mmCIF file of C-alpha atoms in Angstrom:
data_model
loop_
_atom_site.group_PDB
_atom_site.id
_atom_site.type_symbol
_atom_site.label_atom_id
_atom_site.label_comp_id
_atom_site.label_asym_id
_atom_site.label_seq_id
_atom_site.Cartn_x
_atom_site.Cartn_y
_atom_site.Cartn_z
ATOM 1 C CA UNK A 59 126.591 121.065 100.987
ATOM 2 C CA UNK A 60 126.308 121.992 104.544
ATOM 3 C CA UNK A 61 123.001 123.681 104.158
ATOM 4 C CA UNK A 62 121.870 120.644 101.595
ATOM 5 C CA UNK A 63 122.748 118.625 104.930
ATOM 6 C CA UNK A 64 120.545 120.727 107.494
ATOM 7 C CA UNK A 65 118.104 120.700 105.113
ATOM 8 C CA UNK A 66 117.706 117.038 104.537
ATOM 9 C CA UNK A 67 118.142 116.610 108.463
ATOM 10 C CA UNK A 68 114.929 119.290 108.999
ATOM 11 C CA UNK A 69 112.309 117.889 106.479
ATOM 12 C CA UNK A 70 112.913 114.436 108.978
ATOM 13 C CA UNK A 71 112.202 116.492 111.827
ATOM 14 C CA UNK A 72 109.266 118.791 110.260
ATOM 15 C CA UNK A 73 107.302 115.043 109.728
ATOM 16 C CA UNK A 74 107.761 114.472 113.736
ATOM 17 C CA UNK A 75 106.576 118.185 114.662
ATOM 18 C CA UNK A 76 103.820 118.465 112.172
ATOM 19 C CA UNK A 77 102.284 114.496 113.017
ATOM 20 C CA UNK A 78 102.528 115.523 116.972
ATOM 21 C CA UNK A 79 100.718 118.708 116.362
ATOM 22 C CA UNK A 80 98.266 117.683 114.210
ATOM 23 C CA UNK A 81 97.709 114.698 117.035
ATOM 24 C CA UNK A 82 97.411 117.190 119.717
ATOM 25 C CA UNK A 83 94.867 119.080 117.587
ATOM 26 C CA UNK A 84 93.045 115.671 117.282
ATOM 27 C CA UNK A 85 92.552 115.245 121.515
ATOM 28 C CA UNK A 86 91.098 118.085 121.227
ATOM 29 C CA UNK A 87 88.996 118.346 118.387
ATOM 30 C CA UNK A 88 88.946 115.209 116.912
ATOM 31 C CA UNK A 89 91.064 112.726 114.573
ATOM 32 C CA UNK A 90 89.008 113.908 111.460
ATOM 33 C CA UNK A 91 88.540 117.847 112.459
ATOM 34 C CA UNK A 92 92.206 117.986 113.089
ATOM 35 C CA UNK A 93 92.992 116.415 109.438
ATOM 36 C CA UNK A 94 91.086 118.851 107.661
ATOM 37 C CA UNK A 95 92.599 121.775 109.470
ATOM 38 C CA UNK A 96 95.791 119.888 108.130
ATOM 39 C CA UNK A 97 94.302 120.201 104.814
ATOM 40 C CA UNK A 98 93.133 123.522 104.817
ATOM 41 C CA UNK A 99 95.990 125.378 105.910
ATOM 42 C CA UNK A 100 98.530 122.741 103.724
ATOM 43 C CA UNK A 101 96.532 123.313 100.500
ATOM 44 C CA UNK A 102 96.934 127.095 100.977
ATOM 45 C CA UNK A 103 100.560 126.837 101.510
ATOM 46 C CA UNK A 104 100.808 124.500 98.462
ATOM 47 C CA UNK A 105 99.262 127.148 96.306
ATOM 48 C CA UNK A 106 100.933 130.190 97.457
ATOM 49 C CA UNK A 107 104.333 128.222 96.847
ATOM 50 C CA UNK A 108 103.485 126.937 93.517
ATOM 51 C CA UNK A 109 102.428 130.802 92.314
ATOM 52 C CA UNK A 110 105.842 131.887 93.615
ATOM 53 C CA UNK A 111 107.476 129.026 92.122
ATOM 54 C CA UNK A 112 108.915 128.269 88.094
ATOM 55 C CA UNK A 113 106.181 125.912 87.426
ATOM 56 C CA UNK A 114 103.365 127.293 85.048
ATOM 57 C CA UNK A 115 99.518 126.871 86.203
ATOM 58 C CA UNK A 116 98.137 127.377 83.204
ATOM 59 C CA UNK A 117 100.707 124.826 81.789
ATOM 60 C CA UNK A 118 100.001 122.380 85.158
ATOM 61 C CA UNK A 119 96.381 122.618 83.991
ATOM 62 C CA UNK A 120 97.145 121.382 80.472
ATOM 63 C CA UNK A 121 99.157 118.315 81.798
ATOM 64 C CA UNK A 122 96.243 116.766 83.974
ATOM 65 C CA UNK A 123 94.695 114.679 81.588
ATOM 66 C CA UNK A 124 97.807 113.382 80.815
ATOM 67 C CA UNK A 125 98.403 111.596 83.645
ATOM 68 C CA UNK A 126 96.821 107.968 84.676
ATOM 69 C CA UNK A 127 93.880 108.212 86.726
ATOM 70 C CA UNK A 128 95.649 106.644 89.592
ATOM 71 C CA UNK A 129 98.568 108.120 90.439
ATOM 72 C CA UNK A 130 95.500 110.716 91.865
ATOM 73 C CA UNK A 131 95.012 108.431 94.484
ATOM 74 C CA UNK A 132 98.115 109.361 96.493
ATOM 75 C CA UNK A 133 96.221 112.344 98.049
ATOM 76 C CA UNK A 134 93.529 109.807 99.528
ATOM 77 C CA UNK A 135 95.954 107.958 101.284
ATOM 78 C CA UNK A 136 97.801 110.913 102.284
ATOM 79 C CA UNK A 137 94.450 111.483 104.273
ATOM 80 C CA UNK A 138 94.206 107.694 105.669
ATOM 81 C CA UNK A 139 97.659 108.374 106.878
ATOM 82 C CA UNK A 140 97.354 111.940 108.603
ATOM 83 C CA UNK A 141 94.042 110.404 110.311
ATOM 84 C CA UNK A 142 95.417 106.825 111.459
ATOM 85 C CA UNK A 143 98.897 109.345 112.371
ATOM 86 C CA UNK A 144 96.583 111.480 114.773
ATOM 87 C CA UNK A 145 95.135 107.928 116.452
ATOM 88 C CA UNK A 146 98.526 106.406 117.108
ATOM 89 C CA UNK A 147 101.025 109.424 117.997
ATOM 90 C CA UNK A 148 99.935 109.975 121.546
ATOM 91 C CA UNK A 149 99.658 106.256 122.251
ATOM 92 C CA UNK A 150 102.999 105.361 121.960
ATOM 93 C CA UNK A 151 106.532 106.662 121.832
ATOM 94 C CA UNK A 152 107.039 109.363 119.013
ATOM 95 C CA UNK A 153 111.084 107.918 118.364
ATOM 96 C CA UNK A 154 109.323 103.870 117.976
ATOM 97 C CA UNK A 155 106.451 105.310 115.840
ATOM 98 C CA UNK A 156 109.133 106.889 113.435
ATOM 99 C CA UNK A 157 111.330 103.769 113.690
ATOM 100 C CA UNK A 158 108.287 101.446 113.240
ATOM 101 C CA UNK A 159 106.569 103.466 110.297
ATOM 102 C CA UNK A 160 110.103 103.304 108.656
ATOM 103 C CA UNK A 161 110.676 99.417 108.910
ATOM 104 C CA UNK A 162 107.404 99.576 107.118
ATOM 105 C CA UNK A 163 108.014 101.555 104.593
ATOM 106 C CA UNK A 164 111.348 99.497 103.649
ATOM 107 C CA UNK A 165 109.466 96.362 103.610
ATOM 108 C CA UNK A 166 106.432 97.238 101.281
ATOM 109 C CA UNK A 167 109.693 98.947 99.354
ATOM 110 C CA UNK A 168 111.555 95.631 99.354
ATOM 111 C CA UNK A 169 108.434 93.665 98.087
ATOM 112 C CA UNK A 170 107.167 95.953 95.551
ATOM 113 C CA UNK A 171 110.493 95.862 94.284
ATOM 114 C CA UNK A 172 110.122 92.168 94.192
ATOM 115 C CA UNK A 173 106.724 91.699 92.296
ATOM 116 C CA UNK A 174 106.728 94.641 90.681
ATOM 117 C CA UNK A 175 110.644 94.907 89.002
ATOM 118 C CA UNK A 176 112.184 91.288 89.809
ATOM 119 C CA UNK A 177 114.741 93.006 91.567
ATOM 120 C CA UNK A 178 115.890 92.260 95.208
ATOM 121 C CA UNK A 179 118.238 94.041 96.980
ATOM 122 C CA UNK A 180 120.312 92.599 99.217
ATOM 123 C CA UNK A 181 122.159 95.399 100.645
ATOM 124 C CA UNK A 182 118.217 96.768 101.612
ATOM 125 C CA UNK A 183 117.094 93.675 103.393
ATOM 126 C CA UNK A 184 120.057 93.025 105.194
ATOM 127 C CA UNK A 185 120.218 96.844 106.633
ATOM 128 C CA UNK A 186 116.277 96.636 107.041
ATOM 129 C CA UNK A 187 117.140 93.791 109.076
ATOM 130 C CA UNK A 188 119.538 95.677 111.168
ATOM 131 C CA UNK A 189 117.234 98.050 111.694
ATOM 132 C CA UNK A 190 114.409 96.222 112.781
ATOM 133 C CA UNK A 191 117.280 94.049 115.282
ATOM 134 C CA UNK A 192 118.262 97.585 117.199
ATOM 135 C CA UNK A 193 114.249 98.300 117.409
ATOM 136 C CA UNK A 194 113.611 95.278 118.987
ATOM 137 C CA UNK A 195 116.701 95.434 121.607
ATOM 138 C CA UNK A 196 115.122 98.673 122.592
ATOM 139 C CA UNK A 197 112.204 98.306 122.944
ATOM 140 C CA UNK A 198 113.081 95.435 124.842
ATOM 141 C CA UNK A 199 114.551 97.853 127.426
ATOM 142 C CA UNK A 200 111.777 99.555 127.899
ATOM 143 C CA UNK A 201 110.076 96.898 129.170
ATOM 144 C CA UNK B 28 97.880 97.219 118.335
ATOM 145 C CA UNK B 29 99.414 100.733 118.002
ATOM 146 C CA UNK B 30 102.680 99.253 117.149
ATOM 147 C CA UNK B 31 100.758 97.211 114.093
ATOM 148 C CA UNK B 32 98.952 100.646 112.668
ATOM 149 C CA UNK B 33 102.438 102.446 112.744
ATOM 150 C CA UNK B 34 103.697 99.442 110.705
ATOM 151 C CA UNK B 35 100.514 99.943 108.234
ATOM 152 C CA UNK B 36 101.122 103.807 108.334
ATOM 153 C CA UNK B 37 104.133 102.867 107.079
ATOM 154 C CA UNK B 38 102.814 100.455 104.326
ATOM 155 C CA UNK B 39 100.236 103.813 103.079
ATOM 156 C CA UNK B 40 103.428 105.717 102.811
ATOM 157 C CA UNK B 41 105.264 103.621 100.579
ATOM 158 C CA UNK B 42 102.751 103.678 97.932
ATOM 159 C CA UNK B 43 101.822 106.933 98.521
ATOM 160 C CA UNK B 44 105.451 108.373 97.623
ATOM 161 C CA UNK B 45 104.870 106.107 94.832
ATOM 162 C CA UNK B 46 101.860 107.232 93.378
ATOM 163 C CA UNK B 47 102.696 111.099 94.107
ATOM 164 C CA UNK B 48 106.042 110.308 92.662
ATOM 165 C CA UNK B 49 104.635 109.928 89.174
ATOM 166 C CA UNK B 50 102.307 112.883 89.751
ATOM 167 C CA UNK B 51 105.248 114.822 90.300
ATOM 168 C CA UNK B 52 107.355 113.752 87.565
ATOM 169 C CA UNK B 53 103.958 114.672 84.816
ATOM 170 C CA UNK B 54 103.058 117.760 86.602
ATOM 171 C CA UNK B 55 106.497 119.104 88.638
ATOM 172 C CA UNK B 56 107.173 119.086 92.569
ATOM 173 C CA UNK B 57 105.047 122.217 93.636
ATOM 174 C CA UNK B 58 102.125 121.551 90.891
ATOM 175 C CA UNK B 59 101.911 117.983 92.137
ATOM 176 C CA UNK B 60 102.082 118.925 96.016
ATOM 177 C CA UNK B 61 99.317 121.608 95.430
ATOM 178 C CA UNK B 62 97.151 118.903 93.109
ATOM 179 C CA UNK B 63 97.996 116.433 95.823
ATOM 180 C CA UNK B 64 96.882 118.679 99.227
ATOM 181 C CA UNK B 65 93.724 119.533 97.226
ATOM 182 C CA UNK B 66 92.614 115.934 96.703
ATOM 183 C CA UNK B 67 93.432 115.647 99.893
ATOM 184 C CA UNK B 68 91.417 118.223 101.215
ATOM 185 C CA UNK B 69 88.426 117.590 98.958
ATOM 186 C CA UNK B 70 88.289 114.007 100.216
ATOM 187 C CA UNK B 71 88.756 114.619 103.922
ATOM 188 C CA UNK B 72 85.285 117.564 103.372
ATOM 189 C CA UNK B 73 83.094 114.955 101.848
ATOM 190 C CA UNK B 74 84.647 112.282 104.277
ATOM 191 C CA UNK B 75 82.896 115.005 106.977
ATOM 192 C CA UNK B 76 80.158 115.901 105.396
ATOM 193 C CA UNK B 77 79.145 111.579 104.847
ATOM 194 C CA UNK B 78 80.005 111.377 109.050
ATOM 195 C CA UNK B 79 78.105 114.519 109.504
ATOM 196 C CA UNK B 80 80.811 116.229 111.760
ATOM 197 C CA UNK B 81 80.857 119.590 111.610
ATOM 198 C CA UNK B 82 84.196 121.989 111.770
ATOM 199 C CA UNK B 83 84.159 125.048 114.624
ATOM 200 C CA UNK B 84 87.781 127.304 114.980
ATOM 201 C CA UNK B 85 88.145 127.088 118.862
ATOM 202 C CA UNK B 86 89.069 131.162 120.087
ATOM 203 C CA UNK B 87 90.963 129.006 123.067
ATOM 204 C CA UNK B 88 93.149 126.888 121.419
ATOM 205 C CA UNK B 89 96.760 128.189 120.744
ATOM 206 C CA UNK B 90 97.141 129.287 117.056
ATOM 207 C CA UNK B 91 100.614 126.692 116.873
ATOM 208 C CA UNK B 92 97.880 123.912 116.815
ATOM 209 C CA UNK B 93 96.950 124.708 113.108
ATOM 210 C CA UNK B 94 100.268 124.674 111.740
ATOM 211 C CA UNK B 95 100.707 120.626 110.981
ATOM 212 C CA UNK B 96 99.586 121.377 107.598
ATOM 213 C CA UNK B 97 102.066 124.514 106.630
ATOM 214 C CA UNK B 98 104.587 122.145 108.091
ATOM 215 C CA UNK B 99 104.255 119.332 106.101
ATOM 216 C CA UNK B 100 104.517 121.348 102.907
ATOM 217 C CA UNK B 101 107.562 122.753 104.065
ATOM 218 C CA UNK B 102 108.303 118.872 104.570
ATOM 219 C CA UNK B 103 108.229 118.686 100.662
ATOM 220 C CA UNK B 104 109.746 121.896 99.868
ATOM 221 C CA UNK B 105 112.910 120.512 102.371
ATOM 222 C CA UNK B 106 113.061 117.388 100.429
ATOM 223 C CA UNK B 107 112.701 118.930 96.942
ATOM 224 C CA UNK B 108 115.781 121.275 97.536
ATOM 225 C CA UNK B 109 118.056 118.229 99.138
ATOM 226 C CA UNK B 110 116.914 115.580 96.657
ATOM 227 C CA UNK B 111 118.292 117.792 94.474
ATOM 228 C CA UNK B 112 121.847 118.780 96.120
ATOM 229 C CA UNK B 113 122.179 115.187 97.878
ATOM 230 C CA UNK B 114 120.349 112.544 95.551
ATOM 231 C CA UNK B 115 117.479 109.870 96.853
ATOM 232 C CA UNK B 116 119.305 107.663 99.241
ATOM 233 C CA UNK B 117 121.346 110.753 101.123
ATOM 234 C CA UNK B 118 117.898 112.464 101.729
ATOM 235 C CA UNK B 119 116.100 109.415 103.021
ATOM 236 C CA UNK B 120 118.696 108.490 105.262
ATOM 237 C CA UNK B 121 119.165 111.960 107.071
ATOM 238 C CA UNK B 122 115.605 112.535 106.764
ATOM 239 C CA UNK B 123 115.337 109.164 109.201
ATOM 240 C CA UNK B 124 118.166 110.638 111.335
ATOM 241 C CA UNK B 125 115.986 113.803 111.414
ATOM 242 C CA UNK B 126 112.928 112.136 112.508
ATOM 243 C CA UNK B 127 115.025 109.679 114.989
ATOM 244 C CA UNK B 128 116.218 112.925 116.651
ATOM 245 C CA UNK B 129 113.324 115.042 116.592
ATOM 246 C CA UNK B 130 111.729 112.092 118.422
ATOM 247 C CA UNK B 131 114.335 111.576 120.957
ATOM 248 C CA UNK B 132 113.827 115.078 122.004
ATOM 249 C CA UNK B 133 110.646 115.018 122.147
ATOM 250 C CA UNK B 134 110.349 111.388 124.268
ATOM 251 C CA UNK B 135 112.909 112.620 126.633
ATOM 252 C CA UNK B 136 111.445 116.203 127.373
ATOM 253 C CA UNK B 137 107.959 115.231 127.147
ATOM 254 C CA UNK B 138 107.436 117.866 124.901
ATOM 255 C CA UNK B 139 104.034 117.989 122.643
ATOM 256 C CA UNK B 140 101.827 115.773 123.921
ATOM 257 C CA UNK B 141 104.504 112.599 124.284
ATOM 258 C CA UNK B 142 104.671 110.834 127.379
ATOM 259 C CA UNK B 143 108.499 111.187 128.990
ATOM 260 C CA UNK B 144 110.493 107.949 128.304
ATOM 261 C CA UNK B 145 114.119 109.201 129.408
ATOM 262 C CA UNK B 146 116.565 108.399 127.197
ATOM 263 C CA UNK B 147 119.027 105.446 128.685
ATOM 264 C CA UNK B 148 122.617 104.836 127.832
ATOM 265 C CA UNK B 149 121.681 101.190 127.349
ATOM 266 C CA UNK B 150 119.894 102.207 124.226
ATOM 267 C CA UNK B 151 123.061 103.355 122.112
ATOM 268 C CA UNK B 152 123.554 99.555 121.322
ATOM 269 C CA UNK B 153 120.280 99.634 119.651
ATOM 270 C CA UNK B 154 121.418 102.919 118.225
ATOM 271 C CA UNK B 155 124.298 101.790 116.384
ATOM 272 C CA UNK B 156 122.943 98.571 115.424
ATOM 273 C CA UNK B 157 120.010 100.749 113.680
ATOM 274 C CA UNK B 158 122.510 103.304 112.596
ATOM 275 C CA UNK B 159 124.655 100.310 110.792
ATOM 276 C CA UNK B 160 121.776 99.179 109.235
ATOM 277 C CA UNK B 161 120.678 102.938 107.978
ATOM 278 C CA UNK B 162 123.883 102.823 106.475
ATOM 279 C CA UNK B 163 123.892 99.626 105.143
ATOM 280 C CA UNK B 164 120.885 100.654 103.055
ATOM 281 C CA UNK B 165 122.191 104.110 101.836
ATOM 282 C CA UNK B 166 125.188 101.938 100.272
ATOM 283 C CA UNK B 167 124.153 99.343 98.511
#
């Protein structure tokens, strides 16, 4: 439970390290250079963990066509957001990027839900609310 | 400006997980991430070969720089094992206490690459107020 804990609490933290490396990597090579390096060495990973994982290639291979054509397109916009990631990390603060990026995500959650399901969650706007309230008062002190 | 592309980044995310959610329920977690990085990867070369930038390895450059990539996979692998153990809502919400950490840290220290922006007592109102609303969400 513990570990489950540290974890959960690292894969947060490993999304901060990787986007200010990869931005750093972009000053000096460029936004587009540095997200193919990203891509490179991530793809390599990806394989060497899938051989050593349960999951079956030959059976992975088999499934492809059986999935719609664009649930594909989650790997282009994992590009669009390592690029615009390398742009905006050194221009402002890495703890109102995360905070910002969040709210974000919560409100395209909150709509999809919407138009998508007909369901709206009160308990998720309200704390997205909340949320975007204590980003707001501090950012206001940093003014 | 910046503040407005962190709030799109966010946007891309959302339907991102979306997208490489169903992937990974048709294919499993470490098929899809591998299927997913090499989409990726293809799209980003032809995105370099249209722009006609070409790729050198600089000898000078510390060899930490190219690890944002092996990181982020270990980002999946870290959320595979607690999605597991903890369920969806547990995961997100430490993950966000992860990232508000990890950023803290880095703000305060100035460490890679961020400007310092000391951390002020003032800001634990904010803090909770965020924190409240974290759990808020995680509840209901």
């Amino acid at each position: 439970m513990i570990i489950a804990i540290v974890v959960a609490i690292a894969a947060g933290a490993s999304i901060v390290i990787a986007r200010n490396i990869n931005s750093i990597l972009a000053e000096k090579k460029g936004l587009l250079a540095s997200t193919f390096f990203n891509y490179l060495t991530g793809f390599s990973l990806s394989v060497l963990f899938l051989l050593f994982s349960s999951e079956s290639v030959t059976q992975t291979y088999h499934l492809l066509g059986t999935v719609p054509v664009w649930a594909y397109l989650g790997g282009l916009l994992g590009v669009a957001v390592v690029a615009i990631s390398n742009l905006v990390t050194p221009k402002i603060s890495a703890f109102y990027m995360s905070l910002i990026i969040f709210t974000g995500q919560l409100f395209t959650g909150i709509i999809l839900d919407y138009f998508a399901l007909g369901l709206l969650s009160i308990g998720k706007v309200i704390g997205g609310l909340l949320v975007v309230v204590g980003l707001i008062y501090n950012l206001y002190l940093d003014r | 400006m910046y503040k407005l592309l962190s709030a799109f980044i966010g946007v891309l995310i959302t339907i991102m997980i979306l997208l490489n959610g169903v992937l990974s329920q048709k294919l499993g977690n470490y098929a899809s991430a591998m299927i997913i990085h090499l989409l990726g990867f293809i799209s980003i070369i032809l995105i370099l070969i249209i722009k006609k930038i070409r790729i050198s390895l600089s000898k000078d450059l510390p060899l930490y720089l190219y690890s944002g990539g092996l990181l982020g996979v270990f980002t999946i692998l870290f959320n595979n094992i607690s999605f597991n153990l903890l369920g969806a809502s547990l995961t997100l919400a430490l993950g966000l206490l992860g990232q508000s950490i990890c950023s803290l840290i880095l703000d305060h220290y100035g460490w890679l690459g961020m400007e310092v922006v000391q951390f002020r007592k003032e800001k634990l109102i904010g803090l909770t107020i965020i924190a409240s609303g974290i759990i808020v969400m995680t509840l209901y």
